[in-house]
PDB file of C-alpha atoms in Angstrom:
ATOM      1  CA  MET Y   1      95.056  -5.841  90.544  1.00  0.00           C
ATOM      2  CA  ASP Y   2      97.228  -4.318  87.936  1.00  0.00           C
ATOM      3  CA  ARG Y   3      95.954  -3.408  84.253  1.00  0.00           C
ATOM      4  CA  ALA Y   4      97.485  -6.114  82.189  1.00  0.00           C
ATOM      5  CA  GLU Y   5      95.280  -9.007  84.426  1.00  0.00           C
ATOM      6  CA  LEU Y   6      92.192  -6.891  83.769  1.00  0.00           C
ATOM      7  CA  ILE Y   7      92.776  -6.976  80.140  1.00  0.00           C
ATOM      8  CA  GLY Y   8      93.095 -10.641  80.281  1.00  0.00           C
ATOM      9  CA  THR Y   9      90.214 -11.188  82.404  1.00  0.00           C
ATOM     10  CA  GLY Y  10      88.097  -8.996  80.157  1.00  0.00           C
ATOM     11  CA  ALA Y  11      89.416 -10.717  77.324  1.00  0.00           C
ATOM     12  CA  ALA Y  12      88.805 -14.124  79.018  1.00  0.00           C
ATOM     13  CA  LEU Y  13      85.461 -13.475  79.411  1.00  0.00           C
ATOM     14  CA  ALA Y  14      84.487 -12.591  76.558  1.00  0.00           C
ATOM     15  CA  PHE Y  15      85.771 -15.002  74.509  1.00  0.00           C
ATOM     16  CA  HIS Y  16      83.770 -17.716  77.012  1.00  0.00           C
ATOM     17  CA  VAL Y  17      80.763 -14.892  75.966  1.00  0.00           C
ATOM     18  CA  ALA Y  18      81.210 -16.500  72.251  1.00  0.00           C
ATOM     19  CA  LEU Y  19      81.601 -19.592  72.631  1.00  0.00           C
ATOM     20  CA  ILE Y  20      78.512 -20.520  75.113  1.00  0.00           C
ATOM     21  CA  GLY Y  21      76.361 -18.249  71.800  1.00  0.00           C
ATOM     22  CA  ALA Y  22      77.681 -19.965  69.677  1.00  0.00           C
ATOM     23  CA  LEU Y  23      77.035 -23.530  71.513  1.00  0.00           C
ATOM     24  CA  THR Y  24      72.955 -22.364  71.898  1.00  0.00           C
ATOM     25  CA  LEU Y  25      72.808 -21.649  68.047  1.00  0.00           C
ATOM     26  CA  SER Y  26      74.436 -24.643  66.905  1.00  0.00           C
ATOM     27  CA  LEU Y  27      71.298 -26.745  69.534  1.00  0.00           C
ATOM     28  CA  ALA Y  28      68.475 -25.282  67.551  1.00  0.00           C
ATOM     29  CA  GLN Y  29      69.258 -26.076  64.496  1.00  0.00           C
ATOM     30  CA  VAL Y  30      69.390 -30.084  65.397  1.00  0.00           C
ATOM     31  CA  HIS Y  31      66.044 -31.507  64.002  1.00  0.00           C
ATOM     32  CA  SER Y  32      63.720 -34.271  66.876  1.00  0.00           C
ATOM     33  CA  THR Y  33      63.655 -36.850  65.269  1.00  0.00           C
ATOM     34  CA  PRO Y  34      59.970 -37.659  64.281  1.00  0.00           C
ATOM     35  CA  GLU Y  35      58.082 -39.866  66.633  1.00  0.00           C
ATOM     36  CA  PRO Y  36      56.471 -43.596  64.247  1.00  0.00           C
ATOM     37  CA  PRO Y  37      52.864 -43.712  63.384  1.00  0.00           C
ATOM     38  CA  SER Y  38      50.591 -45.549  65.131  1.00  0.00           C
ATOM     39  CA  MET Y  39      49.067 -49.125  64.256  1.00  0.00           C
ATOM     40  CA  GLU Y  40      45.280 -49.730  64.917  1.00  0.00           C
ATOM     41  CA  VAL Y  41      45.170 -53.942  65.768  1.00  0.00           C
ATOM     42  CA  GLU Y  42      41.901 -55.614  65.458  1.00  0.00           C
ATOM     43  CA  PHE Y  43      41.212 -59.370  66.553  1.00  0.00           C
ATOM     44  CA  VAL Y  44      39.230 -61.760  63.909  1.00  0.00           C
ATOM     45  CA  ASP Y  45      38.025 -64.436  65.096  1.00  0.00           C
ATOM     46  CA  GLU Y  46      38.116 -66.950  62.423  1.00  0.00           C
ATOM     47  CA  VAL Y  47      40.145 -65.648  59.190  1.00  0.00           C
ATOM     48  CA  GLY Y  48      39.083 -66.580  56.154  1.00  0.00           C
ATOM     49  CA  LEU Y  49      40.475 -69.413  53.585  1.00  0.00           C
ATOM     50  CA  GLU Y  50      40.061 -67.434  50.234  1.00  0.00           C
ATOM     51  CA  SER Y  51      42.963 -65.272  48.864  1.00  0.00           C
ATOM     52  CA  THR Y  52      41.587 -62.015  49.684  1.00  0.00           C
ATOM     53  CA  ALA Y  53      44.454 -60.634  47.017  1.00  0.00           C
ATOM     54  CA  PRO Y  54      42.113 -59.060  44.081  1.00  0.00           C
ATOM     55  CA  THR Y  55      42.408 -60.145  41.314  1.00  0.00           C
ATOM     56  CA  SER Y  56      44.520 -58.837  38.237  1.00  0.00           C
ATOM     57  CA  ILE Y  57      42.506 -58.080  35.345  1.00  0.00           C
ATOM     58  CA  ALA Y  58      44.273 -58.288  32.286  1.00  0.00           C
ATOM     59  CA  THR Y  59      43.930 -55.006  30.709  1.00  0.00           C
ATOM     60  CA  PRO Y  60      44.811 -55.312  26.549  1.00  0.00           C
ATOM     61  CA  PRO Y  61      46.658 -52.711  25.139  1.00  0.00           C
ATOM     62  CA  PRO Y  62      46.161 -49.957  23.859  1.00  0.00           C
ATOM     63  CA  VAL Y  63      45.782 -50.059  19.993  1.00  0.00           C
ATOM     64  CA  ALA Y  64      48.215 -47.254  18.598  1.00  0.00           C
ATOM     65  CA  GLN Y  65      46.422 -45.308  16.503  1.00  0.00           C
ATOM     66  CA  ALA Y  66      47.050 -42.969  13.555  1.00  0.00           C
ATOM     67  CA  PRO Y  67      46.749 -39.700  14.059  1.00  0.00           C
ATOM     68  CA  GLU Y  68      44.026 -38.403  11.596  1.00  0.00           C
ATOM     69  CA  THR Y  69      44.903 -36.651   8.885  1.00  0.00           C
ATOM     70  CA  GLY Y  70      41.974 -34.006   7.733  1.00  0.00           C
ATOM     71  CA  PRO Y  71      41.980 -32.947   3.913  1.00  0.00           C
ATOM     72  CA  ALA Y  72      45.099 -31.861   2.534  1.00  0.00           C
ATOM     73  CA  GLU Y  73      45.118 -27.617   2.858  1.00  0.00           C
ATOM     74  CA  PRO Y  74      45.060 -26.121  -1.078  1.00  0.00           C
ATOM     75  CA  ASN Y  75      48.254 -24.388  -1.583  1.00  0.00           C
ATOM     76  CA  VAL Y  76      46.598 -20.710  -1.969  1.00  0.00           C
ATOM     77  CA  VAL Y  77      49.443 -18.020  -4.170  1.00  0.00           C
ATOM     78  CA  PRO Y  78      48.347 -15.449  -2.483  1.00  0.00           C
ATOM     79  CA  PRO Y  79      47.462 -12.742  -5.092  1.00  0.00           C
ATOM     80  CA  PRO Y  80      49.599  -9.819  -6.481  1.00  0.00           C
ATOM     81  CA  PRO Y  81      50.062  -6.839  -4.943  1.00  0.00           C
ATOM     82  CA  THR Y  82      47.665  -4.064  -5.368  1.00  0.00           C
ATOM     83  CA  PRO Y  83      50.688  -2.289  -7.344  1.00  0.00           C
ATOM     84  CA  VAL Y  84      50.490   1.322  -6.803  1.00  0.00           C
ATOM     85  CA  PRO Y  85      50.348   4.199  -9.020  1.00  0.00           C
ATOM     86  CA  LEU Y  86      53.543   5.790  -9.367  1.00  0.00           C
ATOM     87  CA  PRO Y  87      52.681  10.211  -9.089  1.00  0.00           C
ATOM     88  CA  GLN Y  88      52.844  12.079 -12.414  1.00  0.00           C
ATOM     89  CA  PRO Y  89      55.053  14.721 -12.283  1.00  0.00           C
ATOM     90  CA  ARG Y  90      53.249  17.892 -12.062  1.00  0.00           C
ATOM     91  CA  ILE Y  91      54.016  19.262 -15.084  1.00  0.00           C
ATOM     92  CA  THR Y  92      54.847  23.230 -14.595  1.00  0.00           C
ATOM     93  CA  PRO Y  93      54.129  25.456 -17.936  1.00  0.00           C
ATOM     94  CA  ALA Y  94      56.803  27.306 -19.313  1.00  0.00           C
ATOM     95  CA  PRO Y  95      55.810  31.319 -18.562  1.00  0.00           C
ATOM     96  CA  GLN Y  96      54.733  33.020 -22.473  1.00  0.00           C
ATOM     97  CA  ARG Y  97      56.783  35.951 -22.744  1.00  0.00           C
ATOM     98  CA  PRO Y  98      55.055  38.367 -23.663  1.00  0.00           C
ATOM     99  CA  ALA Y  99      55.040  39.243 -27.722  1.00  0.00           C
ATOM    100  CA  PRO Y 100      57.248  42.160 -28.339  1.00  0.00           C
ATOM    101  CA  ALA Y 101      55.335  45.537 -28.932  1.00  0.00           C
ATOM    102  CA  VAL Y 102      54.369  46.314 -32.765  1.00  0.00           C
ATOM    103  CA  ARG Y 103      55.614  49.527 -33.111  1.00  0.00           C
ATOM    104  CA  PRO Y 104      52.997  50.697 -35.450  1.00  0.00           C
ATOM    105  CA  ALA Y 105      54.696  52.174 -38.452  1.00  0.00           C
ATOM    106  CA  PRO Y 106      55.058  55.768 -39.174  1.00  0.00           C
ATOM    107  CA  PRO Y 107      51.658  57.440 -41.709  1.00  0.00           C
ATOM    108  CA  ARG Y 108      53.834  58.358 -45.075  1.00  0.00           C
ATOM    109  CA  GLN Y 109      52.826  61.747 -45.690  1.00  0.00           C
ATOM    110  CA  THR Y 110      51.207  62.190 -49.402  1.00  0.00           C
ATOM    111  CA  LYS Y 111      52.528  65.468 -51.690  1.00  0.00           C
ATOM    112  CA  PRO Y 112      48.651  66.891 -51.788  1.00  0.00           C
ATOM    113  CA  ALA Y 113      48.037  66.451 -55.780  1.00  0.00           C
ATOM    114  CA  PRO Y 114      47.919  69.578 -57.371  1.00  0.00           C
ATOM    115  CA  ALA Y 115      44.585  71.118 -58.042  1.00  0.00           C
ATOM    116  CA  LYS Y 116      42.832  70.141 -61.658  1.00  0.00           C
ATOM    117  CA  PRO Y 117      40.929  73.282 -63.012  1.00  0.00           C
ATOM    118  CA  ALA Y 118      37.385  73.049 -62.949  1.00  0.00           C
ATOM    119  CA  PRO Y 119      35.502  71.996 -65.974  1.00  0.00           C
ATOM    120  CA  SER Y 120      33.601  74.565 -67.673  1.00  0.00           C
ATOM    121  CA  ARG Y 121      30.476  74.224 -66.834  1.00  0.00           C
ATOM    122  CA  PRO Y 122      28.018  73.903 -70.504  1.00  0.00           C
ATOM    123  CA  ALA Y 123      25.220  76.198 -71.603  1.00  0.00           C
ATOM    124  CA  PRO Y 124      21.634  74.840 -69.803  1.00  0.00           C
ATOM    125  CA  ARG Y 125      19.654  73.181 -72.561  1.00  0.00           C
ATOM    126  CA  VAL Y 126      16.126  74.732 -73.382  1.00  0.00           C
ATOM    127  CA  SER Y 127      13.551  72.097 -73.102  1.00  0.00           C
ATOM    128  CA  ARG Y 128      11.099  72.029 -76.260  1.00  0.00           C
ATOM    129  CA  ILE Y 129       8.057  70.573 -73.979  1.00  0.00           C
ATOM    130  CA  GLY Y 130       6.401  73.255 -72.785  1.00  0.00           C
ATOM    131  CA  ASP Y 131       4.845  73.322 -69.042  1.00  0.00           C
ATOM    132  CA  ASP Y 132       1.216  71.993 -69.303  1.00  0.00           C
ATOM    133  CA  PHE Y 133       2.577  68.721 -70.992  1.00  0.00           C
ATOM    134  CA  LEU Y 134       1.047  66.886 -67.378  1.00  0.00           C
ATOM    135  CA  LYS Y 135      -1.971  69.022 -68.421  1.00  0.00           C
ATOM    136  CA  GLY Y 136      -4.675  66.477 -69.225  1.00  0.00           C
ATOM    137  CA  ILE Y 137      -3.756  63.491 -66.701  1.00  0.00           C
ATOM    138  CA  GLU Y 138      -5.241  62.420 -63.679  1.00  0.00           C
ATOM    139  CA  SER Y 139      -3.215  63.247 -60.172  1.00  0.00           C
ATOM    140  CA  ASP Y 140      -5.155  59.451 -59.338  1.00  0.00           C
ATOM    141  CA  ASP Y 141      -1.878  57.949 -62.078  1.00  0.00           C
ATOM    142  CA  LEU Y 142       0.423  60.305 -60.806  1.00  0.00           C
ATOM    143  CA  SER Y 143       0.253  59.314 -57.115  1.00  0.00           C
ATOM    144  CA  PRO Y 144       2.277  56.114 -55.733  1.00  0.00           C
ATOM    145  CA  ARG Y 145       0.011  52.766 -55.319  1.00  0.00           C
ATOM    146  CA  SER Y 146       0.066  51.142 -51.751  1.00  0.00           C
ATOM    147  CA  GLY Y 147       0.041  47.187 -52.069  1.00  0.00           C
ATOM    148  CA  PRO Y 148      -2.674  45.439 -53.993  1.00  0.00           C
ATOM    149  CA  ALA Y 149      -6.499  46.986 -53.487  1.00  0.00           C
ATOM    150  CA  LYS Y 150      -8.368  45.236 -50.476  1.00  0.00           C
ATOM    151  CA  PRO Y 151     -11.443  43.247 -52.152  1.00  0.00           C
ATOM    152  CA  ALA Y 152     -14.572  44.389 -51.332  1.00  0.00           C
ATOM    153  CA  ALA Y 153     -16.776  44.300 -48.863  1.00  0.00           C
ATOM    154  CA  PRO Y 154     -19.327  41.251 -49.890  1.00  0.00           C
ATOM    155  CA  ALA Y 155     -22.903  43.534 -50.653  1.00  0.00           C
ATOM    156  CA  TYR Y 156     -25.959  42.097 -48.506  1.00  0.00           C
ATOM    157  CA  ASN Y 157     -28.884  43.927 -50.991  1.00  0.00           C
ATOM    158  CA  ALA Y 158     -31.697  42.678 -52.691  1.00  0.00           C
ATOM    159  CA  THR Y 159     -30.573  40.269 -54.837  1.00  0.00           C
ATOM    160  CA  ALA Y 160     -28.421  38.291 -51.977  1.00  0.00           C
ATOM    161  CA  ARG Y 161     -31.521  38.033 -50.234  1.00  0.00           C
ATOM    162  CA  ALA Y 162     -33.754  36.927 -53.633  1.00  0.00           C
ATOM    163  CA  SER Y 163     -30.929  34.178 -54.324  1.00  0.00           C
ATOM    164  CA  ILE Y 164     -30.192  33.089 -50.428  1.00  0.00           C
ATOM    165  CA  GLY Y 165     -34.108  31.977 -50.458  1.00  0.00           C
ATOM    166  CA  GLN Y 166     -34.176  30.288 -53.266  1.00  0.00           C
ATOM    167  CA  SER Y 167     -31.420  28.468 -52.028  1.00  0.00           C
ATOM    168  CA  ILE Y 168     -33.656  27.265 -48.971  1.00  0.00           C
ATOM    169  CA  ILE Y 169     -36.925  26.872 -50.309  1.00  0.00           C
ATOM    170  CA  ARG Y 170     -34.842  24.628 -52.017  1.00  0.00           C
ATOM    171  CA  GLN Y 171     -33.323  23.052 -49.511  1.00  0.00           C
ATOM    172  CA  ALA Y 172     -36.040  22.154 -47.642  1.00  0.00           C
ATOM    173  CA  GLN Y 173     -37.973  20.817 -51.411  1.00  0.00           C
ATOM    174  CA  ARG Y 174     -36.946  17.401 -50.131  1.00  0.00           C
ATOM    175  CA  CYS Y 175     -38.549  17.594 -46.215  1.00  0.00           C
ATOM    176  CA  ALA Y 176     -41.501  19.545 -48.343  1.00  0.00           C
ATOM    177  CA  ASN Y 177     -42.253  16.081 -50.241  1.00  0.00           C
ATOM    178  CA  ARG Y 178     -42.457  13.697 -48.057  1.00  0.00           C
ATOM    179  CA  GLN Y 179     -45.922  15.676 -46.582  1.00  0.00           C
ATOM    180  CA  PRO Y 180     -49.459  14.975 -46.763  1.00  0.00           C
ATOM    181  CA  PHE Y 181     -51.289  16.338 -49.428  1.00  0.00           C
ATOM    182  CA  LEU Y 182     -53.524  18.868 -47.218  1.00  0.00           C
ATOM    183  CA  GLY Y 183     -56.064  19.251 -50.277  1.00  0.00           C
ATOM    184  CA  GLU Y 184     -57.315  21.581 -53.244  1.00  0.00           C
ATOM    185  CA  GLY Y 185     -56.405  24.839 -52.532  1.00  0.00           C
ATOM    186  CA  ALA Y 186     -53.509  24.478 -48.835  1.00  0.00           C
ATOM    187  CA  ASN Y 187     -50.880  25.405 -51.905  1.00  0.00           C
ATOM    188  CA  LYS Y 188     -52.509  28.720 -52.305  1.00  0.00           C
ATOM    189  CA  VAL Y 189     -51.813  29.630 -49.437  1.00  0.00           C
ATOM    190  CA  ARG Y 190     -48.215  31.462 -47.991  1.00  0.00           C
ATOM    191  CA  LEU Y 191     -46.693  31.715 -44.754  1.00  0.00           C
ATOM    192  CA  THR Y 192     -43.837  33.859 -44.153  1.00  0.00           C
ATOM    193  CA  VAL Y 193     -41.652  31.965 -42.562  1.00  0.00           C
ATOM    194  CA  ASN Y 194     -38.782  34.086 -39.549  1.00  0.00           C
ATOM    195  CA  LEU Y 195     -35.763  32.096 -38.619  1.00  0.00           C
ATOM    196  CA  LYS Y 196     -32.866  32.322 -37.350  1.00  0.00           C
ATOM    197  CA  LEU Y 197     -30.304  30.700 -38.307  1.00  0.00           C
ATOM    198  CA  ASN Y 198     -26.408  29.606 -36.293  1.00  0.00           C
ATOM    199  CA  ARG Y 199     -23.095  30.151 -38.078  1.00  0.00           C
ATOM    200  CA  SER Y 200     -23.288  25.780 -39.250  1.00  0.00           C
ATOM    201  CA  GLY Y 201     -27.025  26.728 -41.074  1.00  0.00           C
ATOM    202  CA  ARG Y 202     -28.665  25.125 -38.070  1.00  0.00           C
ATOM    203  CA  LEU Y 203     -31.824  26.768 -36.486  1.00  0.00           C
ATOM    204  CA  ALA Y 204     -31.047  28.425 -33.554  1.00  0.00           C
ATOM    205  CA  ARG Y 205     -35.139  27.860 -32.437  1.00  0.00           C
ATOM    206  CA  PRO Y 206     -37.522  26.171 -34.474  1.00  0.00           C
ATOM    207  CA  PRO Y 207     -39.175  28.769 -37.118  1.00  0.00           C
ATOM    208  CA  ALA Y 208     -41.571  31.309 -36.811  1.00  0.00           C
ATOM    209  CA  ILE Y 209     -44.780  32.001 -38.717  1.00  0.00           C
ATOM    210  CA  LEU Y 210     -45.165  35.800 -38.936  1.00  0.00           C
ATOM    211  CA  GLY Y 211     -48.657  35.723 -41.371  1.00  0.00           C
ATOM    212  CA  THR Y 212     -50.911  33.585 -43.805  1.00  0.00           C
ATOM    213  CA  ARG Y 213     -52.041  34.791 -46.771  1.00  0.00           C
ATOM    214  CA  GLY Y 214     -55.317  33.667 -49.239  1.00  0.00           C
ATOM    215  CA  ASP Y 215     -58.716  33.105 -49.947  1.00  0.00           C
ATOM    216  CA  ALA Y 216     -59.965  33.548 -46.704  1.00  0.00           C
ATOM    217  CA  ASP Y 217     -61.437  30.597 -46.825  1.00  0.00           C
ATOM    218  CA  ASP Y 218     -58.205  28.551 -48.049  1.00  0.00           C
ATOM    219  CA  VAL Y 219     -56.507  30.386 -45.132  1.00  0.00           C
ATOM    220  CA  ALA Y 220     -59.000  29.429 -42.155  1.00  0.00           C
ATOM    221  CA  LYS Y 221     -59.904  25.543 -43.528  1.00  0.00           C
ATOM    222  CA  TYR Y 222     -55.685  24.738 -44.482  1.00  0.00           C
ATOM    223  CA  GLY Y 223     -53.778  27.592 -41.976  1.00  0.00           C
ATOM    224  CA  ASP Y 224     -52.922  25.531 -38.976  1.00  0.00           C
ATOM    225  CA  LEU Y 225     -52.919  23.034 -40.807  1.00  0.00           C
ATOM    226  CA  LEU Y 226     -50.305  24.631 -42.940  1.00  0.00           C
ATOM    227  CA  GLU Y 227     -47.916  26.228 -39.852  1.00  0.00           C
ATOM    228  CA  ASP Y 228     -47.975  23.002 -38.280  1.00  0.00           C
ATOM    229  CA  GLN Y 229     -46.070  21.465 -41.495  1.00  0.00           C
ATOM    230  CA  VAL Y 230     -44.166  24.066 -42.369  1.00  0.00           C
ATOM    231  CA  ARG Y 231     -42.439  24.242 -39.221  1.00  0.00           C
ATOM    232  CA  ARG Y 232     -41.375  19.590 -39.537  1.00  0.00           C
ATOM    233  CA  ILE Y 233     -40.358  20.756 -43.255  1.00  0.00           C
ATOM    234  CA  PHE Y 234     -37.681  23.340 -42.331  1.00  0.00           C
ATOM    235  CA  ALA Y 235     -36.845  21.732 -39.265  1.00  0.00           C
ATOM    236  CA  GLU Y 236     -36.432  18.330 -40.964  1.00  0.00           C
ATOM    237  CA  CYS Y 237     -34.235  20.015 -43.607  1.00  0.00           C
ATOM    238  CA  SER Y 238     -31.813  21.761 -41.323  1.00  0.00           C
ATOM    239  CA  PRO Y 239     -29.188  23.004 -41.825  1.00  0.00           C
ATOM    240  CA  PHE Y 240     -28.915  24.530 -44.085  1.00  0.00           C
ATOM    241  CA  ARG Y 241     -26.551  25.416 -46.215  1.00  0.00           C
ATOM    242  CA  LEU Y 242     -25.508  28.757 -47.043  1.00  0.00           C
ATOM    243  CA  PRO Y 243     -21.880  31.798 -48.453  1.00  0.00           C
ATOM    244  CA  ALA Y 244     -20.416  31.916 -45.007  1.00  0.00           C
ATOM    245  CA  ASP Y 245     -19.535  35.925 -46.477  1.00  0.00           C
ATOM    246  CA  LEU Y 246     -23.391  36.956 -45.304  1.00  0.00           C
ATOM    247  CA  TYR Y 247     -23.676  35.148 -42.545  1.00  0.00           C
ATOM    248  CA  ASP Y 248     -24.195  38.924 -40.911  1.00  0.00           C
ATOM    249  CA  THR Y 249     -22.836  41.601 -42.858  1.00  0.00           C
ATOM    250  CA  PRO Y 250     -23.401  45.207 -42.408  1.00  0.00           C
ATOM    251  CA  ASN Y 251     -26.860  45.668 -43.389  1.00  0.00           C
ATOM    252  CA  GLY Y 252     -27.443  41.996 -42.539  1.00  0.00           C
ATOM    253  CA  GLY Y 253     -27.114  38.696 -43.003  1.00  0.00           C
ATOM    254  CA  TRP Y 254     -29.118  34.976 -43.145  1.00  0.00           C
ATOM    255  CA  ASN Y 255     -28.506  34.271 -39.533  1.00  0.00           C
ATOM    256  CA  ASP Y 256     -32.020  36.053 -39.265  1.00  0.00           C
ATOM    257  CA  PHE Y 257     -34.112  35.850 -43.244  1.00  0.00           C
ATOM    258  CA  THR Y 258     -37.783  36.304 -43.682  1.00  0.00           C
ATOM    259  CA  PHE Y 259     -39.397  35.044 -46.829  1.00  0.00           C
ATOM    260  CA  THR Y 260     -42.584  33.979 -48.323  1.00  0.00           C
ATOM    261  CA  TYR Y 261     -42.864  30.089 -48.497  1.00  0.00           C
ATOM    262  CA  ARG Y 262     -45.724  27.971 -50.142  1.00  0.00           C
ATOM    263  CA  VAL Y 263     -46.198  24.531 -49.870  1.00  0.00           C
ATOM    264  CA  ASP Y 264     -46.192  22.818 -53.481  1.00  0.00           C
TER     265      ASP Y 264
END
């Protein structure tokens, strides 16, 4: 075959192949018709006379209900916006200008005053009072006094001791009057009594009897009774009111006082 016949045969084959492909695709898209479903049939001997249709129940039409309305919402007024404080402008103090330095004024030159002539000295006066005019005046009167003189310390002497003893006996007499009468001759016996006293005038210890004097018979008869009676008298009358400045001095005092006593 020549070249023209070969080309015509090839074109015919290609056409047929394309035709067969198109038919194949069109047949594949055709759907098959579905078969009807099968039915089951039951044979019943007696047929019921009553209709088996379901009784229709009349359903009342639904009642239209108004939509529930809740309480009306109050009109809430939004709070006013909080004012935002405006930033305060910064005040920058103006720089202080330094005060101009004051120049001190130049000192004035004072002219020296002319020298005054020195006055003439007067002639010395001769005193008419002699140099011995201070004779006869005690030197103590001329010495300066350095303030008021201090009071002298109280003197604890025989006079002060006698005064203190009388004061103690006088204050104790009211207690002696309450003691029973011992008998004739008891008031003739004298007892030496020692008292140790505090600053308040109270007894620091019981009275001590240092001795007795008198008729021997009276002392033998009333000595012990009188000692007990004297101790009671001064114990009951304590405290005693005595001068405070004479309680304790360099020469003694009534803090440790000894005296003679007689029961009257």
